[in-house]
Amino acid sequence: MSVVELRGAVALLGRFPALAGIDLSVEAGQTVLVQGPNGAGKTTLLRLCAGLLRPTAGEVVVLGHDLTAERRAVRRRVALLGHSTGLYGDLTVAENISFWARAAGLSGADSESRASAAAELMGLDRRLLSRTVNVLSAGQRRRTSIAALAVRRPELWLLDEPHAGLDQAGRNAVDSLISEAVGAGATVLVSSHELERVRSLSPRVVTVAAGMVVADSSSRASGTERDVEQGGAPDA
Amino acid sequence: MLNREVRQMRELFTDAGLVATRDLRIEARSRVLLNQVAPFALLVLVLFGFALDADQRTLRTFAPGLFWVTVLLAALLAVQRSASIEHADDAHTGLRLSGMAAASVFLGKAAAVFIQLMVLEVLLAIGIVVLYGSELDNPVLLAVTAVAAAVGVATTGTLYGALASGLGARDTLLPILLLPVLAPVLIGATRSFDDALGAAAVDGWAWLGLLAVFGLVATVLGALAYGAMIED
């Protein structure tokens, strides 16, 4: 069963076609690495799948919902890790994680237990939990942000450069998170420039350039992929 | 069917409470209201006093209008602060993805601004009594007017704060958008305070009706329109 199905999807940012007719199908439980040069459309692809953007043309079906008409239906079932942390600087780490758990509809007891588990998974110790986010390092904020998403136990993870700004322990924690999520039946799309690291988690690599899928390891179109990795594709 | 509607209403208000608690906790920790907005508002009252040459009779006559102009100016800061909480680190994207109803977010944020405005109004009421020598002829009318006007300002401000944020120029655009819309609140609240403070012979309760209608319409419209404001 396809969790993500894009057919000729076009997304405009202003007048600029960030996605120019993209085709992609991702099955449940898959981990897919989305790679490509800067400006290729990776982030836009993830935001489109999260229901944050409306497709200008084409068809986008996520978790069984057509996003042209039902964007809000998928949102609670999706987690998007973007470039920003999405945290409240004047709240503590624990308060942030707890807020996002409650915002996702979890009850008090559930939210507390899941918040503890997520914090532990991301290596956020008790000392850090009581600190306000404003005083944390960038890496600690990133960990907190990922933990705040993990409490929701989404069916579809959309991770945009999840290892960015993290130390080795943090990177390992992200890898564990992805493995655990897939083990629990979730689907993961990861956009990353850390190709070797993510490839060890993801047997499938999709290459995007100029808003199009130019290579997909599942369809053995690897000739173009090599060109793109070497910088041959235009920077959209 | 009825159970489903009751559950949805309960969820709406539970989520609104969650957002309001969060905003108030952030305010309590950052103390922007107490350390910046309240001193600004009191300073404006003092400056009005200087501008009117510290004539107590003139100040008493114009105290209702000066009070509400000051509230509106301070409310701009509170509303800007409320909107900036969501945009500081793109938290509003998380809210959109949380599945929380936009109406819940609106009601929660408006409730937090309302509570802050009430604190501000109490401080300013003390300010006009001490600085301008105003007397409370009708404390009940004064209190109900303060609440009704704060509802109108908080709900309208929250809606326009989101609109201005979406247009990407909230700090400069918000006053231009918001102040004209709040003109009925300024007029109604001033007339009602004229009566409550004995500054002029008007029927304050009639003007309070205008404020109540404004607050109700702003709350309903805001809850319905907020979703469109926070979408890209």
GROMACS .gro file of N, CA, C and O in nm, chain A residues 1 14 33 53 84 98 133 141 143 165 174 178 187 189-190 197 206 210 226 229 232:
model
   84
    1MET      N    1   0.084  -0.120   0.000
    1MET     CA    2   0.000   0.000   0.000
    1MET      C    3   0.088   0.125   0.000
    1MET      O    4   0.184   0.136   0.076
   14GLY      N    5   0.567   3.121  -0.500
   14GLY     CA    6   0.551   3.243  -0.580
   14GLY      C    7   0.524   3.199  -0.723
   14GLY      O    8   0.434   3.122  -0.749
   33LEU      N    9   1.569   0.775   0.111
   33LEU     CA   10   1.659   0.891   0.115
   33LEU      C   11   1.632   0.978  -0.007
   33LEU      O   12   1.637   0.929  -0.121
   53LEU      N   13   0.169   2.257   0.184
   53LEU     CA   14   0.154   2.326   0.056
   53LEU      C   15   0.044   2.258  -0.024
   53LEU      O   16   0.023   2.137  -0.011
   84SER      N   17   1.390   2.481   1.098
   84SER     CA   18   1.369   2.546   1.226
   84SER      C   19   1.331   2.440   1.330
   84SER      O   20   1.287   2.331   1.295
   98SER      N   21   0.607   1.831   2.625
   98SER     CA   22   0.474   1.804   2.680
   98SER      C   23   0.366   1.882   2.602
   98SER      O   24   0.259   1.827   2.571
  133VAL      N   25   1.463   2.653   2.661
  133VAL     CA   26   1.523   2.627   2.530
  133VAL      C   27   1.620   2.738   2.490
  133VAL      O   28   1.721   2.713   2.423
  141ARG      N   29   1.889   2.190   2.099
  141ARG     CA   30   1.756   2.232   2.049
  141ARG      C   31   1.707   2.134   1.943
  141ARG      O   32   1.589   2.101   1.937
  143ARG      N   33   1.780   1.821   1.914
  143ARG     CA   34   1.735   1.698   1.981
  143ARG      C   35   1.597   1.716   2.043
  143ARG      O   36   1.512   1.627   2.036
  165GLY      N   37   2.378   1.971   1.260
  165GLY     CA   38   2.403   2.037   1.388
  165GLY      C   39   2.414   1.944   1.507
  165GLY      O   40   2.427   1.990   1.620
  174VAL      N   41   1.937   0.984   1.621
  174VAL     CA   42   1.846   1.000   1.506
  174VAL      C   43   1.836   0.868   1.430
  174VAL      O   44   1.727   0.826   1.389
  178ILE      N   45   1.495   0.654   1.362
  178ILE     CA   46   1.445   0.611   1.231
  178ILE      C   47   1.423   0.459   1.232
  178ILE      O   48   1.320   0.410   1.185
  187THR      N   49   0.661   0.505   0.799
  187THR     CA   50   0.732   0.529   0.674
  187THR      C   51   0.817   0.655   0.693
  187THR      O   52   0.773   0.748   0.760
  189LEU      N   53   1.071   0.948   0.506
  189LEU     CA   54   1.140   1.015   0.395
  189LEU      C   55   1.244   1.107   0.456
  189LEU      O   56   1.211   1.192   0.540
  190VAL      N   57   1.369   1.085   0.418
  190VAL     CA   58   1.478   1.165   0.474
  190VAL      C   59   1.547   1.242   0.364
  190VAL      O   60   1.592   1.182   0.265
  197ARG      N   61   2.574   0.800   0.552
  197ARG     CA   62   2.509   0.770   0.679
  197ARG      C   63   2.364   0.724   0.656
  197ARG      O   64   2.320   0.624   0.710
  206VAL      N   65   1.624   0.828  -0.374
  206VAL     CA   66   1.557   0.904  -0.479
  206VAL      C   67   1.633   1.034  -0.499
  206VAL      O   68   1.661   1.104  -0.402
  210ALA      N   69   1.607   2.005  -0.999
  210ALA     CA   70   1.519   2.099  -1.071
  210ALA      C   71   1.372   2.063  -1.055
  210ALA      O   72   1.293   2.074  -1.149
  226ARG      N   73   2.428   0.950  -1.069
  226ARG     CA   74   2.569   0.981  -1.054
  226ARG      C   75   2.598   1.123  -1.105
  226ARG      O   76   2.670   1.199  -1.045
  229GLU      N   77   2.490   1.374  -0.840
  229GLU     CA   78   2.578   1.379  -0.722
  229GLU      C   79   2.706   1.455  -0.752
  229GLU      O   80   2.764   1.520  -0.667
  232GLY      N   81   2.618   1.782  -1.171
  232GLY     CA   82   2.583   1.807  -1.311
  232GLY      C   83   2.445   1.865  -1.330
  232GLY      O   84   2.416   1.924  -1.432
   0.00000   0.00000   0.00000
